C-alpha atoms as a printed R data frame, in Angstrom:
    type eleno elety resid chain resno       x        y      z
1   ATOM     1    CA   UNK     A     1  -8.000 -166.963 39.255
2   ATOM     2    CA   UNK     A     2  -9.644 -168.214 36.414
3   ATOM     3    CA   UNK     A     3  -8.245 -171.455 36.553
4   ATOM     4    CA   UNK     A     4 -10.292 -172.276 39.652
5   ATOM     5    CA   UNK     A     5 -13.409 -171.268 38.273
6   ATOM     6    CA   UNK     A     6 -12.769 -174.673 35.291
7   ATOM     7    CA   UNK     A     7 -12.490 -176.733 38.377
8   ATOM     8    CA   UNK     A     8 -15.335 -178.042 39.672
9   ATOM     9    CA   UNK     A     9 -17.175 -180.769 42.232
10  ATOM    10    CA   UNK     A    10 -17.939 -183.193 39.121
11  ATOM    11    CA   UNK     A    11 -14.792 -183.235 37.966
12  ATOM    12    CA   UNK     A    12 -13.168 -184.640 41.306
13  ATOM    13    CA   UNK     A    13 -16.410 -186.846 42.546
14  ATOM    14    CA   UNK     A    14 -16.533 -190.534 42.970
15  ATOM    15    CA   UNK     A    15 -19.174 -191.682 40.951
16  ATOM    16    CA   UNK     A    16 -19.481 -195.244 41.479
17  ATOM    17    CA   UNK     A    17 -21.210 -195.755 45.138
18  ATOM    18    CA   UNK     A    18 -22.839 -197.586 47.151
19  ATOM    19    CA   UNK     A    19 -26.055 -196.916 48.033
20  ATOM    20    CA   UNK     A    20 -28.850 -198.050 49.734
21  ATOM    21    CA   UNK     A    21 -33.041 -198.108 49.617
22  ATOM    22    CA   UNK     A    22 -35.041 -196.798 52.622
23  ATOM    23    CA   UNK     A    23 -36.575 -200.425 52.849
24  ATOM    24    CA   UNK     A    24 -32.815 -202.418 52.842
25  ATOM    25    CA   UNK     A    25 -32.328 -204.189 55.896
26  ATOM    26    CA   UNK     A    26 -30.051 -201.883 58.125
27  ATOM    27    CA   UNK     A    27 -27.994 -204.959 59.287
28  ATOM    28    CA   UNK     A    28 -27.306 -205.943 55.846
29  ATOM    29    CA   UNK     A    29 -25.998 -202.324 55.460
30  ATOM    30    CA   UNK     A    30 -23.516 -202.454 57.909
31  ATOM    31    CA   UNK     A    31 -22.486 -205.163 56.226
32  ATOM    32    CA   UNK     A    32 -21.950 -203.452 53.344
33  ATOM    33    CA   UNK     A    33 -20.365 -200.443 54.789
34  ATOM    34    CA   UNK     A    34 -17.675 -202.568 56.710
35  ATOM    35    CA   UNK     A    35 -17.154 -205.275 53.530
36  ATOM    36    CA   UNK     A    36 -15.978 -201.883 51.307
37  ATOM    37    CA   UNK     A    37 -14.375 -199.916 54.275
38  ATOM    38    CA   UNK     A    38 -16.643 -197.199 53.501
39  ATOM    39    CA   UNK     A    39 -17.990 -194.994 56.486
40  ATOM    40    CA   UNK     A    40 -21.695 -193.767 54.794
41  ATOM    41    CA   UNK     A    41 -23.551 -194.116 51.936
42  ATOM    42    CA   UNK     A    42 -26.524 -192.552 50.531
43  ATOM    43    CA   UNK     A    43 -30.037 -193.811 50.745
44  ATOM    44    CA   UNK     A    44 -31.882 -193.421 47.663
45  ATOM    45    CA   UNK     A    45 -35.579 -194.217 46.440
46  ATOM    46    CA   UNK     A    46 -36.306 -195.998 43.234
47  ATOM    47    CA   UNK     A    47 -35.806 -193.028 41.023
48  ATOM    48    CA   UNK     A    48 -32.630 -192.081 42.516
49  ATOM    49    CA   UNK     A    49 -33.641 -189.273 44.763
50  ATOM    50    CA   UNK     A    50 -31.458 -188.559 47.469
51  ATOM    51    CA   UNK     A    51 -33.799 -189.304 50.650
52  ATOM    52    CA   UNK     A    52 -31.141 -189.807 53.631
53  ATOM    53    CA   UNK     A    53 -27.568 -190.953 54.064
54  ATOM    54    CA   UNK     A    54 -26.651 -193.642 56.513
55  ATOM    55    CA   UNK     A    55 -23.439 -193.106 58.392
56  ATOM    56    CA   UNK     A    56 -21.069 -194.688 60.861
57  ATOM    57    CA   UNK     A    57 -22.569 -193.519 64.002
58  ATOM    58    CA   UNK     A    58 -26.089 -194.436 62.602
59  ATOM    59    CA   UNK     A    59 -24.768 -197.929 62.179
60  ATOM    60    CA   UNK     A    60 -22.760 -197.829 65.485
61  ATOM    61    CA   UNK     A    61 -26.057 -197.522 67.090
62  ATOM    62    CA   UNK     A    62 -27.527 -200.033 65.066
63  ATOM    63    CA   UNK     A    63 -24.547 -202.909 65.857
64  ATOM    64    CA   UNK     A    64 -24.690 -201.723 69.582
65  ATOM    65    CA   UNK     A    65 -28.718 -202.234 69.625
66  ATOM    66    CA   UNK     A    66 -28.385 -205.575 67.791
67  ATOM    67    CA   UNK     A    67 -25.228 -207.110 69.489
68  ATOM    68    CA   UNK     A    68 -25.771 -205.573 73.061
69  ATOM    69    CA   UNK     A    69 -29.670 -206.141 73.516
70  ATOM    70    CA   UNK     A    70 -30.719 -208.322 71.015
71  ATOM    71    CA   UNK     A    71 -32.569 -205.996 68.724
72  ATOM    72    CA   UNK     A    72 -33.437 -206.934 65.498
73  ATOM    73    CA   UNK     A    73 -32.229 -203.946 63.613
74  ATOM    74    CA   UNK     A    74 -34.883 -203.094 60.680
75  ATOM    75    CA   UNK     A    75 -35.201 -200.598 57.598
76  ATOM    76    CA   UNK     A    76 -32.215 -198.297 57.209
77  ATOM    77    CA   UNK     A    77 -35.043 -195.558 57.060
78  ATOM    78    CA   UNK     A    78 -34.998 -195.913 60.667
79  ATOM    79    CA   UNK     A    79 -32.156 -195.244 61.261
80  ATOM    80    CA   UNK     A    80 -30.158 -192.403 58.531
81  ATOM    81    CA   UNK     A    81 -29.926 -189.389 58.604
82  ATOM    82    CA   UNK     A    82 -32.675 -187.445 56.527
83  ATOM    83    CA   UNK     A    83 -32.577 -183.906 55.498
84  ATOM    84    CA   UNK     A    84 -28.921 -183.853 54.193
85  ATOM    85    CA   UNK     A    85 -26.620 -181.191 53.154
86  ATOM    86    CA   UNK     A    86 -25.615 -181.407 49.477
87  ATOM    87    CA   UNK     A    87 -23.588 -180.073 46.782
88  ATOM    88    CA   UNK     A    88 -24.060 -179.541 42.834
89  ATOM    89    CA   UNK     A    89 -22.261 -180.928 40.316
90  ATOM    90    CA   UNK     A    90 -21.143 -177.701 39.220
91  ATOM    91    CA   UNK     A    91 -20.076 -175.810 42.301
92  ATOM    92    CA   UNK     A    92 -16.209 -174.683 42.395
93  ATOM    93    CA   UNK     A    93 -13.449 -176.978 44.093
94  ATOM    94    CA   UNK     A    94 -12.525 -173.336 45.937
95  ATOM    95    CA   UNK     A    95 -15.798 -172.689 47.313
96  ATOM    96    CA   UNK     A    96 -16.365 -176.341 48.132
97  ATOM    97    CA   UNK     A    97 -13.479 -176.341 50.002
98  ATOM    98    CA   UNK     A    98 -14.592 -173.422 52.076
99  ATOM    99    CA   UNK     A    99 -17.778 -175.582 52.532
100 ATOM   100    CA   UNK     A   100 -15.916 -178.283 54.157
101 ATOM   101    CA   UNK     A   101 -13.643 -176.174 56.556
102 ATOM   102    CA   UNK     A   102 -17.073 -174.349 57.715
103 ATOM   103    CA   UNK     A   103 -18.708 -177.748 58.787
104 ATOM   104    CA   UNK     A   104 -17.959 -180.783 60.605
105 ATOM   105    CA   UNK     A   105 -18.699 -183.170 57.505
106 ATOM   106    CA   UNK     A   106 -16.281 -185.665 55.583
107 ATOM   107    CA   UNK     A   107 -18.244 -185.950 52.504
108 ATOM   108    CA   UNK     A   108 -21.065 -184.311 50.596
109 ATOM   109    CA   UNK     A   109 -23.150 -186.163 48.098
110 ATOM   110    CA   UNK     A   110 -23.462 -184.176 45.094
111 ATOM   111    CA   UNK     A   111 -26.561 -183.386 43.177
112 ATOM   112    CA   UNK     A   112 -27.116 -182.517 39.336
113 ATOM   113    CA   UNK     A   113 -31.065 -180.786 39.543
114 ATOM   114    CA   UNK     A   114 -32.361 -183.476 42.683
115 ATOM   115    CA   UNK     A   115 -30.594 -186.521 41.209
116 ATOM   116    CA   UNK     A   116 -28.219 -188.045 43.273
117 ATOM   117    CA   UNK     A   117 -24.624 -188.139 40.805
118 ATOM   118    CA   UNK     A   118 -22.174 -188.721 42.789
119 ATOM   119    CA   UNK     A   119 -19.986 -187.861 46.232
120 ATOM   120    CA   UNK     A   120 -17.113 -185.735 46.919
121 ATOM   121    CA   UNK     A   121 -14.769 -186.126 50.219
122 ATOM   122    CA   UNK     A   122 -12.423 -183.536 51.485
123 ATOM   123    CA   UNK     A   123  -9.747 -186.052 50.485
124 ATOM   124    CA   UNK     A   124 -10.838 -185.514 46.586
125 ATOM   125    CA   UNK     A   125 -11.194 -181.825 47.335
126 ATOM   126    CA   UNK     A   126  -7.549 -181.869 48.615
127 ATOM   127    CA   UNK     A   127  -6.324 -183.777 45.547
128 ATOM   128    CA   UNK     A   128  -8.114 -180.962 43.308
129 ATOM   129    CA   UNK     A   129  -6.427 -178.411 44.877
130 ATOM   130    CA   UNK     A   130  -3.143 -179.863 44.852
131 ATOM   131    CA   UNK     A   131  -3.663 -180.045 40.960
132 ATOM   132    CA   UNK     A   132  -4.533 -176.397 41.080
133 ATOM   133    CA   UNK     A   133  -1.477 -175.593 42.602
134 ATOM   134    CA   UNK     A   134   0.835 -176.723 40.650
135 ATOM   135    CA   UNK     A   135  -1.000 -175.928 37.550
């Protein structure tokens, strides 16, 4: 299948994303991720390193700490998720796709050498597929 082989992670990322820094308030990031209906983001440093992503549950814990007793919240480094699983730029769609049936994640941020480029969901790797398909 040749054609597979053409079709890969950067050409079915999102590449416009928000993101946050380590030192961003983690109550102004939920306010972020509920304002654009988006359920993570990644957590970059100043040179745009991936250091952590910040998801959901991290900020589920966050609201529930803040609303329900009274905490103050602090630096999203507190509170994402660090050591994250990635994906480059020029992996295949196909063996992406196998990626995201083999794990419980929604979403991989994708790397080009240790520069964050973009994200890919298994909604975009569904989309590249059907295009595959009927190709």
């Amino acid at each position: 299948m040749n054609s597979t082989k053409s079709c890969l992670v950067r050409d079915y990322m999102a590449r416009t994303l928000v993101t946050f820094k380590p030192e961003t308030d983690v109550l102004d990031a939920v306010h972020e991720l509920v304002e654009h209906r988006i359920a993570g983001a990644p957590v970059v440093d100043n040179a745009g390193n991936l250091v952590g992503m910040l998801s959901e549950l991290d900020c589920m814990k966050v609201a529930l700490q803040a609303g329900y007793h009274g905490d103050a919240g602090g630096p999203v480094a507190g509170f994402m998720t660090a050591g994250v699983q990635t994906v480059d730029a020029e992996m295949s769609i196909v063996d992406l796709a196998q990626e995201f049936i083999d794990s419980r994640f929604r979403r991989f941020p994708v790397l080009s050498g240790n520069r964050l480029v973009g994200q890919i969901s298994r909604r975009d790797v569904l989309r590249a597929l059907e295009f595959i398909a009927h190709h």
